[in-house]
């Protein structure tokens, strides 16, 4: 059985590259998760998981992470990615993470993920105490990637 993460943080970054994959990789580096093996997870924040922006993760680690990303080679396009973490009033309940990316502004992406968090809490019948967000936008020059994520750690 895998251990349950106890820490999380939010990150968002964008980058250009020569190819779609290198643009994605460069955005991971800019977001501080580029030298980790990402294990994409669905969007549940474990109960009592604490925000820790200073968490240090050893390079090469397997990292559970919820993220949204978008790669585009359409020069001049504005692309964005955002994440939101919904924190329950009852710390014994799990939280919810929502992510989104698209051809839009960071403000639009952020509003969308907040709306999704609110809906998820309403559907679960859980009181929402707080929402944390991170968002990024980028005007594509050649090949670009936007990336917003919630890494989970131990």
mmCIF file with all atom_site columns, C-alpha atoms in Angstrom:
data_model
loop_
_atom_site.group_PDB
_atom_site.id
_atom_site.type_symbol
_atom_site.label_atom_id
_atom_site.label_alt_id
_atom_site.label_comp_id
_atom_site.label_asym_id
_atom_site.label_entity_id
_atom_site.label_seq_id
_atom_site.pdbx_PDB_ins_code
_atom_site.Cartn_x
_atom_site.Cartn_y
_atom_site.Cartn_z
_atom_site.occupancy
_atom_site.B_iso_or_equiv
_atom_site.pdbx_formal_charge
_atom_site.auth_seq_id
_atom_site.auth_comp_id
_atom_site.auth_asym_id
_atom_site.auth_atom_id
_atom_site.pdbx_PDB_model_num
ATOM 1   C CA . UNK A 1 1   ? 0.000   0.000  0.000   1.00 0.00 ? 1   UNK A CA 1
ATOM 2   C CA . UNK A 1 2   ? 1.238   3.472  -0.858  1.00 0.00 ? 2   UNK A CA 1
ATOM 3   C CA . UNK A 1 3   ? 1.483   6.029  1.953   1.00 0.00 ? 3   UNK A CA 1
ATOM 4   C CA . UNK A 1 4   ? -0.994  8.893  2.032   1.00 0.00 ? 4   UNK A CA 1
ATOM 5   C CA . UNK A 1 5   ? 0.586   12.277 1.206   1.00 0.00 ? 5   UNK A CA 1
ATOM 6   C CA . UNK A 1 6   ? 0.715   14.774 4.062   1.00 0.00 ? 6   UNK A CA 1
ATOM 7   C CA . UNK A 1 7   ? 1.943   17.879 2.206   1.00 0.00 ? 7   UNK A CA 1
ATOM 8   C CA . UNK A 1 8   ? 1.090   19.730 -0.974  1.00 0.00 ? 8   UNK A CA 1
ATOM 9   C CA . UNK A 1 9   ? 1.962   22.891 -2.834  1.00 0.00 ? 9   UNK A CA 1
ATOM 10  C CA . UNK A 1 10  ? 0.729   24.741 -5.899  1.00 0.00 ? 10  UNK A CA 1
ATOM 11  C CA . UNK A 1 11  ? 2.850   25.677 -8.870  1.00 0.00 ? 11  UNK A CA 1
ATOM 12  C CA . UNK A 1 12  ? 2.295   27.165 -12.321 1.00 0.00 ? 12  UNK A CA 1
ATOM 13  C CA . UNK A 1 13  ? 4.725   28.015 -15.093 1.00 0.00 ? 13  UNK A CA 1
ATOM 14  C CA . UNK A 1 14  ? 5.099   28.360 -18.844 1.00 0.00 ? 14  UNK A CA 1
ATOM 15  C CA . UNK A 1 15  ? 7.926   27.887 -21.282 1.00 0.00 ? 15  UNK A CA 1
ATOM 16  C CA . UNK A 1 16  ? 8.819   27.765 -24.951 1.00 0.00 ? 16  UNK A CA 1
ATOM 17  C CA . UNK A 1 17  ? 10.667  24.883 -26.605 1.00 0.00 ? 17  UNK A CA 1
ATOM 18  C CA . UNK A 1 18  ? 11.763  23.676 -30.006 1.00 0.00 ? 18  UNK A CA 1
ATOM 19  C CA . UNK A 1 19  ? 9.241   20.817 -29.920 1.00 0.00 ? 19  UNK A CA 1
ATOM 20  C CA . UNK A 1 20  ? 6.015   20.100 -28.044 1.00 0.00 ? 20  UNK A CA 1
ATOM 21  C CA . UNK A 1 21  ? 7.792   17.680 -25.704 1.00 0.00 ? 21  UNK A CA 1
ATOM 22  C CA . UNK A 1 22  ? 10.639  20.060 -24.914 1.00 0.00 ? 22  UNK A CA 1
ATOM 23  C CA . UNK A 1 23  ? 8.160   22.912 -24.322 1.00 0.00 ? 23  UNK A CA 1
ATOM 24  C CA . UNK A 1 24  ? 6.364   20.638 -21.831 1.00 0.00 ? 24  UNK A CA 1
ATOM 25  C CA . UNK A 1 25  ? 9.657   19.612 -20.211 1.00 0.00 ? 25  UNK A CA 1
ATOM 26  C CA . UNK A 1 26  ? 10.801  23.229 -19.995 1.00 0.00 ? 26  UNK A CA 1
ATOM 27  C CA . UNK A 1 27  ? 7.538   24.210 -18.291 1.00 0.00 ? 27  UNK A CA 1
ATOM 28  C CA . UNK A 1 28  ? 8.036   21.395 -15.765 1.00 0.00 ? 28  UNK A CA 1
ATOM 29  C CA . UNK A 1 29  ? 11.525  22.723 -15.037 1.00 0.00 ? 29  UNK A CA 1
ATOM 30  C CA . UNK A 1 30  ? 10.157  26.244 -14.621 1.00 0.00 ? 30  UNK A CA 1
ATOM 31  C CA . UNK A 1 31  ? 7.483   24.905 -12.236 1.00 0.00 ? 31  UNK A CA 1
ATOM 32  C CA . UNK A 1 32  ? 10.094  23.139 -10.104 1.00 0.00 ? 32  UNK A CA 1
ATOM 33  C CA . UNK A 1 33  ? 9.039   19.573 -10.924 1.00 0.00 ? 33  UNK A CA 1
ATOM 34  C CA . UNK A 1 34  ? 11.165  18.891 -14.001 1.00 0.00 ? 34  UNK A CA 1
ATOM 35  C CA . UNK A 1 35  ? 13.568  16.410 -12.435 1.00 0.00 ? 35  UNK A CA 1
ATOM 36  C CA . UNK A 1 36  ? 10.840  14.234 -10.935 1.00 0.00 ? 36  UNK A CA 1
ATOM 37  C CA . UNK A 1 37  ? 8.813   11.304 -12.259 1.00 0.00 ? 37  UNK A CA 1
ATOM 38  C CA . UNK A 1 38  ? 5.243   12.553 -12.334 1.00 0.00 ? 38  UNK A CA 1
ATOM 39  C CA . UNK A 1 39  ? 2.465   10.161 -11.361 1.00 0.00 ? 39  UNK A CA 1
ATOM 40  C CA . UNK A 1 40  ? -0.720  11.877 -12.487 1.00 0.00 ? 40  UNK A CA 1
ATOM 41  C CA . UNK A 1 41  ? -3.487  11.386 -9.957  1.00 0.00 ? 41  UNK A CA 1
ATOM 42  C CA . UNK A 1 42  ? -7.158  12.198 -9.853  1.00 0.00 ? 42  UNK A CA 1
ATOM 43  C CA . UNK A 1 43  ? -8.104  15.213 -7.897  1.00 0.00 ? 43  UNK A CA 1
ATOM 44  C CA . UNK A 1 44  ? -8.473  14.428 -4.203  1.00 0.00 ? 44  UNK A CA 1
ATOM 45  C CA . UNK A 1 45  ? -6.488  16.179 -1.482  1.00 0.00 ? 45  UNK A CA 1
ATOM 46  C CA . UNK A 1 46  ? -5.974  13.764 1.424   1.00 0.00 ? 46  UNK A CA 1
ATOM 47  C CA . UNK A 1 47  ? -7.504  14.738 4.783   1.00 0.00 ? 47  UNK A CA 1
ATOM 48  C CA . UNK A 1 48  ? -5.198  16.855 6.974   1.00 0.00 ? 48  UNK A CA 1
ATOM 49  C CA . UNK A 1 49  ? -2.808  17.416 4.048   1.00 0.00 ? 49  UNK A CA 1
ATOM 50  C CA . UNK A 1 50  ? -0.939  20.658 4.762   1.00 0.00 ? 50  UNK A CA 1
ATOM 51  C CA . UNK A 1 51  ? 0.199   23.379 2.393   1.00 0.00 ? 51  UNK A CA 1
ATOM 52  C CA . UNK A 1 52  ? 4.015   23.487 2.406   1.00 0.00 ? 52  UNK A CA 1
ATOM 53  C CA . UNK A 1 53  ? 5.503   25.750 -0.266  1.00 0.00 ? 53  UNK A CA 1
ATOM 54  C CA . UNK A 1 54  ? 9.026   24.893 0.906   1.00 0.00 ? 54  UNK A CA 1
ATOM 55  C CA . UNK A 1 55  ? 8.820   21.130 0.555   1.00 0.00 ? 55  UNK A CA 1
ATOM 56  C CA . UNK A 1 56  ? 12.009  19.636 -0.917  1.00 0.00 ? 56  UNK A CA 1
ATOM 57  C CA . UNK A 1 57  ? 11.537  16.560 -3.086  1.00 0.00 ? 57  UNK A CA 1
ATOM 58  C CA . UNK A 1 58  ? 14.612  14.474 -3.967  1.00 0.00 ? 58  UNK A CA 1
ATOM 59  C CA . UNK A 1 59  ? 15.370  14.425 -7.712  1.00 0.00 ? 59  UNK A CA 1
ATOM 60  C CA . UNK A 1 60  ? 14.153  11.298 -9.465  1.00 0.00 ? 60  UNK A CA 1
ATOM 61  C CA . UNK A 1 61  ? 11.344  10.698 -6.942  1.00 0.00 ? 61  UNK A CA 1
ATOM 62  C CA . UNK A 1 62  ? 7.953   9.387  -7.975  1.00 0.00 ? 62  UNK A CA 1
ATOM 63  C CA . UNK A 1 63  ? 5.659   12.369 -7.421  1.00 0.00 ? 63  UNK A CA 1
ATOM 64  C CA . UNK A 1 64  ? 1.863   12.110 -7.162  1.00 0.00 ? 64  UNK A CA 1
ATOM 65  C CA . UNK A 1 65  ? 0.568   15.223 -8.919  1.00 0.00 ? 65  UNK A CA 1
ATOM 66  C CA . UNK A 1 66  ? -2.691  16.626 -10.267 1.00 0.00 ? 66  UNK A CA 1
ATOM 67  C CA . UNK A 1 67  ? -2.088  18.979 -13.187 1.00 0.00 ? 67  UNK A CA 1
ATOM 68  C CA . UNK A 1 68  ? -3.436  20.729 -16.209 1.00 0.00 ? 68  UNK A CA 1
ATOM 69  C CA . UNK A 1 69  ? -1.272  21.591 -19.198 1.00 0.00 ? 69  UNK A CA 1
ATOM 70  C CA . UNK A 1 70  ? -1.575  22.708 -22.772 1.00 0.00 ? 70  UNK A CA 1
ATOM 71  C CA . UNK A 1 71  ? 0.969   22.813 -25.579 1.00 0.00 ? 71  UNK A CA 1
ATOM 72  C CA . UNK A 1 72  ? 0.412   25.058 -28.575 1.00 0.00 ? 72  UNK A CA 1
ATOM 73  C CA . UNK A 1 73  ? 2.344   25.981 -31.693 1.00 0.00 ? 73  UNK A CA 1
ATOM 74  C CA . UNK A 1 74  ? -0.174  28.599 -32.826 1.00 0.00 ? 74  UNK A CA 1
ATOM 75  C CA . UNK A 1 75  ? 1.907   31.772 -32.721 1.00 0.00 ? 75  UNK A CA 1
ATOM 76  C CA . UNK A 1 76  ? 0.132   34.659 -31.012 1.00 0.00 ? 76  UNK A CA 1
ATOM 77  C CA . UNK A 1 77  ? -2.371  32.474 -29.134 1.00 0.00 ? 77  UNK A CA 1
ATOM 78  C CA . UNK A 1 78  ? -2.948  33.170 -25.463 1.00 0.00 ? 78  UNK A CA 1
ATOM 79  C CA . UNK A 1 79  ? -2.989  29.896 -23.541 1.00 0.00 ? 79  UNK A CA 1
ATOM 80  C CA . UNK A 1 80  ? -3.478  29.316 -19.828 1.00 0.00 ? 80  UNK A CA 1
ATOM 81  C CA . UNK A 1 81  ? -3.520  26.633 -17.148 1.00 0.00 ? 81  UNK A CA 1
ATOM 82  C CA . UNK A 1 82  ? -4.871  26.799 -13.603 1.00 0.00 ? 82  UNK A CA 1
ATOM 83  C CA . UNK A 1 83  ? -5.382  24.641 -10.532 1.00 0.00 ? 83  UNK A CA 1
ATOM 84  C CA . UNK A 1 84  ? -7.556  25.142 -7.478  1.00 0.00 ? 84  UNK A CA 1
ATOM 85  C CA . UNK A 1 85  ? -7.503  23.288 -4.178  1.00 0.00 ? 85  UNK A CA 1
ATOM 86  C CA . UNK A 1 86  ? -10.694 23.251 -2.133  1.00 0.00 ? 86  UNK A CA 1
ATOM 87  C CA . UNK A 1 87  ? -10.075 22.961 1.600   1.00 0.00 ? 87  UNK A CA 1
ATOM 88  C CA . UNK A 1 88  ? -12.923 21.481 3.673   1.00 0.00 ? 88  UNK A CA 1
ATOM 89  C CA . UNK A 1 89  ? -14.082 23.098 6.917   1.00 0.00 ? 89  UNK A CA 1
ATOM 90  C CA . UNK A 1 90  ? -13.798 19.662 8.543   1.00 0.00 ? 90  UNK A CA 1
ATOM 91  C CA . UNK A 1 91  ? -10.107 18.719 8.344   1.00 0.00 ? 91  UNK A CA 1
ATOM 92  C CA . UNK A 1 92  ? -10.987 15.032 8.608   1.00 0.00 ? 92  UNK A CA 1
ATOM 93  C CA . UNK A 1 93  ? -12.643 15.226 5.183   1.00 0.00 ? 93  UNK A CA 1
ATOM 94  C CA . UNK A 1 94  ? -10.698 15.125 1.912   1.00 0.00 ? 94  UNK A CA 1
ATOM 95  C CA . UNK A 1 95  ? -10.326 18.228 -0.194  1.00 0.00 ? 95  UNK A CA 1
ATOM 96  C CA . UNK A 1 96  ? -10.735 18.507 -3.943  1.00 0.00 ? 96  UNK A CA 1
ATOM 97  C CA . UNK A 1 97  ? -8.257  19.602 -6.614  1.00 0.00 ? 97  UNK A CA 1
ATOM 98  C CA . UNK A 1 98  ? -9.452  20.889 -9.973  1.00 0.00 ? 98  UNK A CA 1
ATOM 99  C CA . UNK A 1 99  ? -7.313  21.683 -12.983 1.00 0.00 ? 99  UNK A CA 1
ATOM 100 C CA . UNK A 1 100 ? -7.986  23.225 -16.387 1.00 0.00 ? 100 UNK A CA 1
ATOM 101 C CA . UNK A 1 101 ? -6.129  24.509 -19.421 1.00 0.00 ? 101 UNK A CA 1
ATOM 102 C CA . UNK A 1 102 ? -7.233  26.146 -22.629 1.00 0.00 ? 102 UNK A CA 1
ATOM 103 C CA . UNK A 1 103 ? -7.009  29.015 -25.099 1.00 0.00 ? 103 UNK A CA 1
ATOM 104 C CA . UNK A 1 104 ? -7.896  31.725 -22.606 1.00 0.00 ? 104 UNK A CA 1
ATOM 105 C CA . UNK A 1 105 ? -6.435  34.092 -20.026 1.00 0.00 ? 105 UNK A CA 1
ATOM 106 C CA . UNK A 1 106 ? -5.129  33.020 -16.629 1.00 0.00 ? 106 UNK A CA 1
ATOM 107 C CA . UNK A 1 107 ? -8.020  34.897 -15.006 1.00 0.00 ? 107 UNK A CA 1
ATOM 108 C CA . UNK A 1 108 ? -10.552 32.899 -17.038 1.00 0.00 ? 108 UNK A CA 1
ATOM 109 C CA . UNK A 1 109 ? -8.847  29.598 -16.216 1.00 0.00 ? 109 UNK A CA 1
ATOM 110 C CA . UNK A 1 110 ? -8.667  30.507 -12.525 1.00 0.00 ? 110 UNK A CA 1
ATOM 111 C CA . UNK A 1 111 ? -12.369 31.421 -12.392 1.00 0.00 ? 111 UNK A CA 1
ATOM 112 C CA . UNK A 1 112 ? -13.233 28.121 -14.065 1.00 0.00 ? 112 UNK A CA 1
ATOM 113 C CA . UNK A 1 113 ? -11.283 25.937 -11.611 1.00 0.00 ? 113 UNK A CA 1
ATOM 114 C CA . UNK A 1 114 ? -12.768 27.797 -8.641  1.00 0.00 ? 114 UNK A CA 1
ATOM 115 C CA . UNK A 1 115 ? -16.256 27.174 -10.046 1.00 0.00 ? 115 UNK A CA 1
ATOM 116 C CA . UNK A 1 116 ? -15.446 23.462 -10.412 1.00 0.00 ? 116 UNK A CA 1
ATOM 117 C CA . UNK A 1 117 ? -14.208 23.247 -6.800  1.00 0.00 ? 117 UNK A CA 1
ATOM 118 C CA . UNK A 1 118 ? -17.393 24.891 -5.557  1.00 0.00 ? 118 UNK A CA 1
ATOM 119 C CA . UNK A 1 119 ? -19.519 22.441 -7.552  1.00 0.00 ? 119 UNK A CA 1
ATOM 120 C CA . UNK A 1 120 ? -17.516 19.445 -6.290  1.00 0.00 ? 120 UNK A CA 1
ATOM 121 C CA . UNK A 1 121 ? -18.010 20.492 -2.660  1.00 0.00 ? 121 UNK A CA 1
ATOM 122 C CA . UNK A 1 122 ? -21.705 21.126 -3.215  1.00 0.00 ? 122 UNK A CA 1
ATOM 123 C CA . UNK A 1 123 ? -22.150 17.696 -4.809  1.00 0.00 ? 123 UNK A CA 1
ATOM 124 C CA . UNK A 1 124 ? -20.356 16.061 -1.844  1.00 0.00 ? 124 UNK A CA 1
ATOM 125 C CA . UNK A 1 125 ? -22.357 18.040 0.719   1.00 0.00 ? 125 UNK A CA 1
ATOM 126 C CA . UNK A 1 126 ? -19.114 19.277 2.297   1.00 0.00 ? 126 UNK A CA 1
ATOM 127 C CA . UNK A 1 127 ? -18.559 22.809 3.619   1.00 0.00 ? 127 UNK A CA 1
ATOM 128 C CA . UNK A 1 128 ? -15.842 24.633 1.700   1.00 0.00 ? 128 UNK A CA 1
ATOM 129 C CA . UNK A 1 129 ? -13.549 26.647 3.998   1.00 0.00 ? 129 UNK A CA 1
ATOM 130 C CA . UNK A 1 130 ? -10.950 27.977 1.559   1.00 0.00 ? 130 UNK A CA 1
ATOM 131 C CA . UNK A 1 131 ? -9.727  27.792 -2.030  1.00 0.00 ? 131 UNK A CA 1
ATOM 132 C CA . UNK A 1 132 ? -6.064  28.049 -3.021  1.00 0.00 ? 132 UNK A CA 1
ATOM 133 C CA . UNK A 1 133 ? -5.213  28.730 -6.677  1.00 0.00 ? 133 UNK A CA 1
ATOM 134 C CA . UNK A 1 134 ? -2.318  28.981 -9.091  1.00 0.00 ? 134 UNK A CA 1
ATOM 135 C CA . UNK A 1 135 ? -2.555  30.037 -12.726 1.00 0.00 ? 135 UNK A CA 1
ATOM 136 C CA . UNK A 1 136 ? -0.340  30.994 -15.627 1.00 0.00 ? 136 UNK A CA 1
ATOM 137 C CA . UNK A 1 137 ? -0.853  32.383 -19.123 1.00 0.00 ? 137 UNK A CA 1
ATOM 138 C CA . UNK A 1 138 ? 1.495   32.596 -22.066 1.00 0.00 ? 138 UNK A CA 1
ATOM 139 C CA . UNK A 1 139 ? 1.382   34.204 -25.490 1.00 0.00 ? 139 UNK A CA 1
ATOM 140 C CA . UNK A 1 140 ? 2.785   31.597 -27.854 1.00 0.00 ? 140 UNK A CA 1
ATOM 141 C CA . UNK A 1 141 ? 5.871   32.622 -29.799 1.00 0.00 ? 141 UNK A CA 1
ATOM 142 C CA . UNK A 1 142 ? 6.794   29.320 -31.483 1.00 0.00 ? 142 UNK A CA 1
ATOM 143 C CA . UNK A 1 143 ? 5.980   26.210 -29.406 1.00 0.00 ? 143 UNK A CA 1
ATOM 144 C CA . UNK A 1 144 ? 4.817   26.836 -25.849 1.00 0.00 ? 144 UNK A CA 1
ATOM 145 C CA . UNK A 1 145 ? 3.416   24.991 -22.870 1.00 0.00 ? 145 UNK A CA 1
ATOM 146 C CA . UNK A 1 146 ? 1.469   26.174 -19.839 1.00 0.00 ? 146 UNK A CA 1
ATOM 147 C CA . UNK A 1 147 ? 1.455   23.967 -16.746 1.00 0.00 ? 147 UNK A CA 1
ATOM 148 C CA . UNK A 1 148 ? -0.350  24.309 -13.409 1.00 0.00 ? 148 UNK A CA 1
ATOM 149 C CA . UNK A 1 149 ? -0.154  21.629 -10.748 1.00 0.00 ? 149 UNK A CA 1
ATOM 150 C CA . UNK A 1 150 ? -0.703  20.456 -7.209  1.00 0.00 ? 150 UNK A CA 1
ATOM 151 C CA . UNK A 1 151 ? 2.153   18.124 -6.209  1.00 0.00 ? 151 UNK A CA 1
ATOM 152 C CA . UNK A 1 152 ? 1.464   15.873 -3.219  1.00 0.00 ? 152 UNK A CA 1
ATOM 153 C CA . UNK A 1 153 ? 4.256   14.752 -0.899  1.00 0.00 ? 153 UNK A CA 1
ATOM 154 C CA . UNK A 1 154 ? 4.978   12.842 2.325   1.00 0.00 ? 154 UNK A CA 1
#
